[in-house]
Structures are given as C-alpha cells and as structure tokens.
CSV table of C-alpha atoms in Angstrom, one decimal:
chain,number,residue,atom,x,y,z
A,128,MET,CA,109.2,74.5,130.4
A,129,LYS,CA,107.1,77.5,130.4
A,130,LEU,CA,103.6,77.5,130.2
A,131,ALA,CA,100.6,79.8,129.7
A,132,THR,CA,96.8,80.4,129.0
A,133,LEU,CA,95.8,82.1,125.6
A,134,ARG,CA,92.5,84.1,126.0
A,135,ASN,CA,90.0,82.3,123.6
A,136,GLY,CA,86.8,83.7,125.0
A,137,THR,CA,86.1,81.1,127.3
A,138,ARG,CA,86.5,80.8,131.2
A,139,ASP,CA,89.8,78.5,131.1
A,140,GLY,CA,91.5,79.8,128.2
A,141,ALA,CA,93.7,77.3,126.0
A,142,LEU,CA,96.6,76.0,127.2
A,143,VAL,CA,99.9,76.9,125.4
A,144,VAL,CA,103.7,76.0,125.8
A,145,VAL,CA,106.1,79.3,125.3
A,146,GLY,CA,109.7,79.7,124.1
A,147,LYS,CA,112.3,80.5,126.8
A,148,ASN,CA,112.8,83.9,125.3
A,149,ASN,CA,108.9,84.5,126.0
A,150,SER,CA,108.9,85.9,122.2
A,151,VAL,CA,106.7,82.9,120.7
A,152,TYR,CA,104.4,80.2,121.7
A,153,ALA,CA,103.0,76.8,120.5
A,154,SER,CA,99.1,75.5,121.1
A,155,ALA,CA,99.0,72.3,123.4
A,156,SER,CA,95.3,71.7,123.2
A,157,ASP,CA,96.1,68.1,121.4
A,158,ILE,CA,98.1,67.5,124.7
A,159,ALA,CA,95.8,69.1,127.2
A,160,PRO,CA,93.0,71.7,126.3
A,161,THR,CA,93.2,73.9,129.5
A,162,MET,CA,96.1,74.2,132.4
A,163,GLN,CA,93.8,72.8,134.8
A,164,ALA,CA,93.5,69.7,132.7
A,165,ALA,CA,97.2,69.8,132.2
A,166,LEU,CA,97.7,69.6,135.7
A,167,ASP,CA,95.4,66.9,136.8
A,168,ARG,CA,96.7,64.5,134.3
A,169,TRP,CA,100.3,65.9,135.2
A,170,ASP,CA,102.6,62.6,135.3
A,171,GLU,CA,101.4,61.6,131.9
A,172,VAL,CA,101.1,64.7,130.1
A,173,GLU,CA,104.2,66.4,131.1
A,174,PRO,CA,106.5,64.8,129.1
A,175,LYS,CA,104.4,65.2,126.0
A,176,LEU,CA,104.4,69.1,127.0
A,177,ARG,CA,108.2,68.9,127.5
A,178,ALA,CA,108.7,67.3,124.1
A,179,LEU,CA,106.7,70.3,122.4
A,180,ALA,CA,108.5,72.8,124.6
A,181,GLU,CA,111.8,71.3,122.8
A,182,GLN,CA,110.3,71.1,119.5
A,183,LEU,CA,109.4,74.5,120.1
A,184,GLU,CA,112.5,76.0,121.1
A,185,GLY,CA,114.4,73.9,117.9
A,186,GLY,CA,112.1,75.3,115.4
A,187,GLN,CA,110.5,72.0,114.4
A,188,VAL,CA,107.1,73.8,115.1
A,189,GLU,CA,106.1,77.0,114.2
A,190,GLY,CA,105.6,79.7,116.7
A,191,THR,CA,103.1,82.5,117.4
A,192,PRO,CA,104.1,85.7,118.5
A,193,VAL,CA,103.2,86.3,122.3
A,194,ASP,CA,101.0,89.5,122.9
A,195,PRO,CA,100.8,89.8,126.4
A,196,THR,CA,97.4,91.5,126.5
A,197,GLN,CA,96.1,88.0,124.9
A,198,MET,CA,97.2,86.0,128.1
A,199,MET,CA,95.4,85.3,130.9
A,200,ALA,CA,96.2,84.6,134.7
A,201,PRO,CA,98.3,81.0,134.2
A,202,LEU,CA,95.1,79.2,136.3
A,203,PRO,CA,92.5,81.8,135.3
A,204,ARG,CA,90.0,80.4,138.4
A,205,ALA,CA,91.7,77.8,140.6
A,206,TYR,CA,90.5,75.4,143.2
A,207,GLU,CA,92.3,77.3,145.9
A,208,TRP,CA,94.1,80.1,146.6
A,209,ILE,CA,96.0,80.2,149.7
A,210,ASP,CA,98.5,83.6,150.8
A,211,GLY,CA,101.1,82.6,153.3
A,212,SER,CA,102.8,85.6,154.9
A,213,ALA,CA,106.4,84.3,154.8
A,214,TYR,CA,108.5,87.5,155.2
A,215,ILE,CA,108.9,88.3,158.6
A,216,ASN,CA,110.0,91.6,157.8
A,217,HIS,CA,107.2,92.5,156.1
A,218,ILE,CA,104.5,91.2,158.9
A,219,VAL,CA,106.0,93.8,161.6
A,220,LEU,CA,106.1,96.3,159.6
A,221,VAL,CA,102.4,96.3,158.2
A,222,ARG,CA,101.2,95.5,161.7
A,223,LYS,CA,103.0,98.4,162.9
A,224,ALA,CA,101.4,100.7,160.2
A,225,ARG,CA,98.3,99.5,161.5
A,226,GLY,CA,98.8,99.5,165.4
A,227,ALA,CA,99.0,95.5,165.8
A,228,GLU,CA,101.6,93.5,167.4
A,229,PRO,CA,103.0,90.9,165.8
A,230,PRO,CA,101.8,87.0,167.2
A,231,ALA,CA,103.9,85.5,169.7
A,232,THR,CA,104.4,82.4,167.3
A,233,LEU,CA,105.9,85.0,164.3
A,234,GLU,CA,108.8,82.7,163.8
A,235,THR,CA,107.3,79.2,164.7
A,236,ASP,CA,103.6,79.1,162.9
A,237,PRO,CA,103.3,80.2,159.6
A,238,LEU,CA,100.5,82.9,158.5
A,239,VAL,CA,98.0,82.2,156.0
A,240,TYR,CA,94.7,83.1,154.5
A,241,GLN,CA,92.4,81.7,151.9
A,242,GLY,CA,91.7,84.3,149.0
A,243,GLY,CA,88.9,84.3,146.1
A,244,SER,CA,89.9,82.1,143.5
A,245,GLY,CA,87.4,82.2,141.4
A,246,VAL,CA,88.8,85.1,139.7
A,247,LEU,CA,91.9,85.7,138.8
A,248,LEU,CA,93.3,88.2,136.8
A,249,GLY,CA,95.9,88.2,133.7
A,250,ALA,CA,99.2,90.4,133.7
A,251,THR,CA,97.7,93.4,131.7
A,252,ASP,CA,93.8,93.6,133.6
A,253,PRO,CA,93.2,96.8,135.3
A,254,ILE,CA,93.2,97.2,139.0
A,255,GLU,CA,89.7,98.2,139.6
A,256,VAL,CA,89.1,100.4,142.9
A,257,PRO,CA,85.8,101.6,143.4
A,258,ASN,CA,86.9,104.1,146.5
A,259,ILE,CA,90.5,105.7,146.9
A,260,GLU,CA,89.4,105.7,150.7
A,261,TRP,CA,89.9,102.0,150.6
A,262,GLY,CA,93.6,102.3,150.9
A,263,ALA,CA,94.8,100.0,147.3
A,264,ASP,CA,97.8,98.8,147.7
A,265,PHE,CA,99.8,96.0,145.3
A,266,GLU,CA,101.5,93.3,146.8
A,267,ALA,CA,104.6,91.9,144.7
A,268,GLU,CA,104.9,88.0,145.7
A,269,VAL,CA,106.2,84.7,144.5
A,270,GLY,CA,103.9,81.5,144.0
A,271,VAL,CA,103.8,77.8,143.7
A,272,ILE,CA,100.9,75.8,142.0
A,273,LEU,CA,100.7,72.4,143.3
A,274,GLY,CA,99.7,68.9,141.7
A,275,ASP,CA,97.7,66.6,144.0
A,276,THR,CA,98.7,67.0,147.7
A,277,PRO,CA,97.9,64.5,150.3
A,278,ARG,CA,97.1,65.1,154.0
A,279,GLY,CA,100.2,65.2,156.2
A,280,VAL,CA,102.8,66.5,153.7
A,281,LYS,CA,106.6,66.8,155.6
A,282,ALA,CA,108.5,69.7,154.2
A,283,ALA,CA,111.4,67.3,153.4
A,284,ASP,CA,109.0,65.6,151.1
A,285,ALA,CA,107.2,68.7,149.8
A,286,SER,CA,108.9,69.8,146.9
A,287,LYS,CA,107.5,66.8,144.5
A,288,TYR,CA,104.0,68.5,144.8
A,289,ILE,CA,105.3,72.0,143.1
A,290,LYS,CA,104.6,71.6,139.9
A,291,LEU,CA,104.9,75.3,138.8
A,292,ILE,CA,106.1,78.3,139.9
A,293,VAL,CA,104.4,82.0,139.4
A,294,ILE,CA,104.7,85.5,140.0
A,295,LEU,CA,101.8,87.4,141.5
A,296,ASN,CA,100.1,91.1,142.6
A,297,ASP,CA,98.3,90.6,145.5
A,298,VAL,CA,95.8,93.6,146.0
A,299,THR,CA,95.0,94.9,149.2
A,300,PHE,CA,92.6,97.2,150.4
A,301,ARG,CA,94.6,98.6,153.4
A,302,ASN,CA,91.9,100.6,155.1
A,303,LEU,CA,89.6,97.8,155.2
A,304,ILE,CA,91.7,95.4,157.1
A,305,PRO,CA,91.2,97.0,160.4
A,306,ALA,CA,87.6,96.7,160.5
A,307,GLU,CA,87.8,93.0,159.4
A,308,LEU,CA,90.1,91.5,161.5
A,309,ALA,CA,88.4,92.9,164.5
A,310,LYS,CA,85.5,90.5,164.2
A,311,SER,CA,88.6,87.9,164.2
A,312,PHE,CA,87.1,85.9,161.2
A,313,GLY,CA,89.8,87.0,158.8
A,314,PHE,CA,90.7,89.0,155.4
A,315,PHE,CA,87.8,89.2,153.0
A,316,GLN,CA,86.6,92.3,151.3
A,317,SER,CA,90.2,93.7,152.0
A,318,LYS,CA,91.4,91.4,149.0
A,319,PRO,CA,90.0,91.8,145.7
A,320,ALA,CA,91.3,89.6,143.1
A,321,THR,CA,94.9,88.7,142.5
A,322,ALA,CA,96.6,89.2,139.1
A,323,PHE,CA,99.2,86.8,137.3
A,324,ALA,CA,102.2,87.1,135.3
A,325,PRO,CA,101.4,85.3,132.0
A,326,PHE,CA,103.8,82.6,132.2
A,327,ALA,CA,104.2,79.5,134.7
A,328,VAL,CA,107.2,78.0,134.7
A,329,THR,CA,108.4,74.4,136.1
A,330,PRO,CA,111.2,74.5,139.0
A,331,ASP,CA,113.9,73.4,136.7
A,332,GLU,CA,113.4,76.5,134.9
A,333,LEU,CA,115.2,78.6,137.4
A,334,GLY,CA,117.9,76.1,137.7
A,335,GLU,CA,120.0,77.0,141.2
A,336,ALA,CA,118.1,79.6,141.9
A,337,TRP,CA,115.3,77.1,143.2
A,338,LYS,CA,117.0,75.9,146.4
A,339,GLU,CA,114.8,74.5,149.1
A,340,GLY,CA,111.3,75.6,148.0
A,341,ARG,CA,112.9,78.8,147.5
A,342,ILE,CA,113.5,81.3,144.7
A,343,HIS,CA,117.1,83.2,144.8
A,344,LEU,CA,116.3,86.2,142.6
A,345,PRO,CA,115.2,89.7,143.3
A,346,LEU,CA,111.3,90.7,142.4
A,347,ASN,CA,111.6,93.8,141.0
A,348,THR,CA,108.4,96.5,141.3
A,349,TYR,CA,108.1,99.8,139.4
A,350,TYR,CA,105.6,102.0,140.6
A,351,ASN,CA,104.7,104.8,138.0
A,352,GLY,CA,107.2,104.0,136.3
A,353,GLU,CA,110.6,104.6,138.3
A,354,LYS,CA,112.0,101.3,140.5
A,355,PHE,CA,110.1,100.8,143.7
A,356,GLY,CA,112.0,97.7,145.1
A,357,ASP,CA,114.0,94.9,144.5
A,358,PRO,CA,114.1,92.8,147.3
A,359,GLU,CA,115.7,89.4,147.2
A,360,ALA,CA,113.0,86.5,147.3
A,361,GLY,CA,115.2,83.9,148.9
A,362,PRO,CA,117.2,84.2,152.0
A,363,GLU,CA,114.7,86.2,153.9
A,364,MET,CA,111.9,84.3,153.4
A,365,HIS,CA,111.5,83.0,157.0
A,366,PHE,CA,109.1,80.0,155.8
A,367,SER,CA,110.0,77.9,152.2
A,368,PHE,CA,107.2,77.1,150.1
A,369,ASN,CA,108.1,73.7,151.5
A,370,ASP,CA,107.4,74.3,155.2
A,371,LEU,CA,104.1,76.3,154.0
A,372,LEU,CA,103.0,73.0,152.8
A,373,GLN,CA,104.2,71.2,155.4
A,374,HIS,CA,101.9,73.6,157.8
A,375,LEU,CA,98.8,73.7,155.4
A,376,THR,CA,98.5,69.5,155.0
A,377,LYS,CA,98.2,69.5,158.9
A,378,THR,CA,94.5,68.6,158.7
A,379,ARG,CA,93.8,68.3,155.0
A,380,ALA,CA,94.9,67.3,151.2
A,381,TYR,CA,94.5,69.8,148.2
A,382,THR,CA,93.7,69.4,144.7
A,383,ALA,CA,95.6,69.9,141.7
A,384,GLY,CA,95.3,73.2,140.7
A,385,THR,CA,95.9,74.9,144.0
A,386,ILE,CA,98.2,77.8,144.1
A,387,VAL,CA,100.2,78.9,147.2
A,388,GLY,CA,101.6,82.5,147.6
A,389,SER,CA,104.7,83.7,149.8
A,390,GLY,CA,103.2,86.9,150.9
A,391,THR,CA,104.8,89.9,150.1
A,392,VAL,CA,108.5,89.8,149.1
A,393,SER,CA,110.5,91.7,151.7
A,394,ASN,CA,114.1,92.6,153.2
A,395,ASP,CA,115.5,94.0,156.2
A,396,ASP,CA,118.2,95.7,154.3
A,397,ARG,CA,115.9,99.2,153.1
A,398,SER,CA,118.5,99.9,150.3
A,399,ARG,CA,116.3,97.0,148.5
A,400,GLY,CA,113.0,99.1,148.7
A,401,SER,CA,109.7,97.4,149.4
A,402,SER,CA,106.8,95.4,147.5
A,403,CYS,CA,104.0,97.7,148.6
A,404,LEU,CA,103.2,100.5,149.4
A,405,ALA,CA,102.4,99.9,153.0
A,406,GLU,CA,106.1,98.9,154.0
A,407,GLN,CA,107.2,102.1,152.7
A,408,ARG,CA,104.5,103.9,154.2
A,409,MET,CA,105.7,102.6,157.5
A,410,LEU,CA,109.4,103.3,157.4
A,411,GLU,CA,108.1,106.8,156.5
A,412,LYS,CA,106.2,107.3,159.9
A,413,ILE,CA,109.1,105.4,161.6
A,414,ASP,CA,111.8,108.4,160.3
A,415,SER,CA,109.2,111.5,160.3
A,416,GLY,CA,106.3,110.7,162.1
A,417,GLU,CA,103.8,110.8,159.2
A,418,PHE,CA,102.4,108.7,156.1
A,419,LYS,CA,103.6,110.4,153.2
A,420,THR,CA,103.3,108.1,150.1
A,421,PRO,CA,99.4,107.9,149.5
A,422,PHE,CA,97.6,104.9,148.3
A,423,MET,CA,97.2,104.1,144.7
A,424,LYS,CA,94.5,105.8,142.7
A,425,PRO,CA,93.4,105.6,139.4
A,426,GLY,CA,96.0,106.4,136.9
A,427,ASP,CA,98.7,105.0,138.8
A,428,THR,CA,100.7,101.6,137.3
A,429,VAL,CA,102.6,99.0,138.7
A,430,LYS,CA,105.2,96.7,137.0
A,431,ILE,CA,106.4,93.1,138.6
A,432,GLU,CA,108.9,90.8,137.0
A,433,MET,CA,112.0,88.7,138.2
A,434,LEU,CA,115.0,88.3,135.8
A,435,ASP,CA,117.5,85.3,136.0
A,436,LYS,CA,120.9,86.0,136.2
A,437,ALA,CA,121.3,86.3,132.4
A,438,GLY,CA,118.7,89.3,132.5
A,439,VAL,CA,116.0,87.0,131.1
A,440,ASN,CA,112.5,87.8,132.4
A,441,ILE,CA,111.4,84.4,133.5
A,442,PHE,CA,107.6,84.9,134.3
A,443,GLY,CA,106.8,88.0,132.2
A,444,THR,CA,106.1,91.0,133.2
A,445,ILE,CA,102.4,91.9,135.2
A,446,ASP,CA,101.9,95.5,134.1
A,447,GLN,CA,98.6,96.8,135.3
A,448,LYS,CA,97.1,100.1,135.6
A,449,VAL,CA,94.6,101.3,138.3
A,450,VAL,CA,91.1,102.3,137.3
A,451,ASP,CA,87.9,103.6,138.6
A,452,ALA,CA,85.8,100.4,139.1
A,453,ASP,CA,81.8,101.6,137.1
C-alpha cells in the first residue's frame, strides 16, 4: 500500500491512497484526515486504507491523476526526526574529509542525531542555500516511520513497530559541521530541512526486497542530470533499522509518527558511485591530494529514487533544485 499527503492549504495536508503505478490517487479523508491521524489509529485504519487501495487498483474508485508538485512530505511535520549513520563506509569517508577519526565503537554502537522535524519538505520543494560557503550537500537515504513504540524494544521484535518506509534527502551544510561538533553538543545549524519522496509505503509493498530491517535495492541519485550513484541499500547497512530501534529505545519510548533515517547509503565498491558530494570529494582527495568537486550552488539539481526489480518507481522521485535563500 502506498500513501501520500496532498497539499490542501493546511500544515498537515490531506491523506490519500496512491495506485501501485504512481499515476492516480484517491482521497482517504473519510478514513483518516491526515497521515498522522492514520498513524495514531493505525491498527484501526490500516485495513480500511488497504481496502481503499484495492478498490482504487481495481477501478471501483475513481482516481485523480498524481501531480508530484502537489504532494507534501508524507509527514509534513513529525513528532521526531532521528537520523542514524548505519553505513560504515560513509562514516569513514566523511570523517576523513574533515580530519576526524571514526569512533572506537564504530561497529558496535550506532551513531544517531535528532534533527529538525517541524518543517519537512516535499519532493519538489527547493533546497534553499543562504550562503554557498556553508558547503551545501545532498544525502540520499532510506527511512522508516514508526507507530507507537515502547521503551526497551529488542531488534528481534522491532519490525512490528515499522509501519511505513520512505526515502529522503537529508541536506547538510558540511562546512558548518566542524565548529558545531567542536562544541561537543552535536549538529544543529548544519542540518537544514530534510526532503522526502512523495510516497510512503508499507513494508509488504517491497516484497522480498525488505529483509531483516533493510531494503535490498539500489538507491539512485542524479546530480545535474547525470547519474551520481546507485549504491545498494541493503548489504552494507551495518546497523539495520531493527538494530537502530533497539538502540533508540534503550531509555525512552517513541510516539507514532516518529521518523528514523538510515544515514547516507554507501558502498565500499567505488563503481556504485556515492549518495553525497562529501564522499566523492574525499575519494578525490585520496586519489589526487585535493578536493575537486564543489559543493552545491544555486541552479544545481538533485534527483533521488528507488526502483524495484521490475523497474517500478517505488516511492516516487525527489526532484529538487538549489536556489538562493532570500
């Protein structure tokens, strides 16, 4: 089942069910007015949403053509947005880029931070860059949206709390990071608003590609119209989403509508490219002794999408342009 949030002039938009081929949607307002309202009563409303999805697919409900520009983030604002860094190759490369060593617990203790969740961008919303000296970078990731999740979840039981899956662009101002982390209090100014592909899908929509808390499909990124990377999201995700949930719930519970990100998808195999500029820059530094690729500037474009083995665009496409911030 695919769900999305339609722009309707309100903060939270309107919940819709989307057809499998992404071409049409049907209003779900009679079942739940918003995505958050659906998540709050998931056990009650999920069967009704699935029934509507089947009716839409079978032609018993008239569909409205999908216009990606009219879709907000699946959750336009979330109770929490927590991003991990589950791909070790990415951690090693970006830390080298800023002259920092990986933590001693790199392979045993997940890295996570809590980002801004009050403003989450839609797939076609622009990336605003107030100052190109801040080093704006894209980061292609996968993520999950939780239902109510108690404290003390074990990895073996975590999958039942994952209600929806998403992909996202976690924009970063790279050049603001070192000074922030030097204060030993984490990211803040270096993390502007995150953008999401238009469709959130239930895990079963991925079929066999969803295994043990990982998506076993490539995540494709295009930068300025050219293929930038297509790393596999599954095999090198050192900490699965199940592992991340066990880590996150050690001391507290989470409410329905919490989003958890994987961190930048990254593979050791260079032929798969990268999911962010920082990795490519570090590889250039290793090979030639200097960074060559600049960070983003106004006019640049980023597209991120994930296709299943049949070529179906599962989540729709993140399609953003970098603009000057007023």
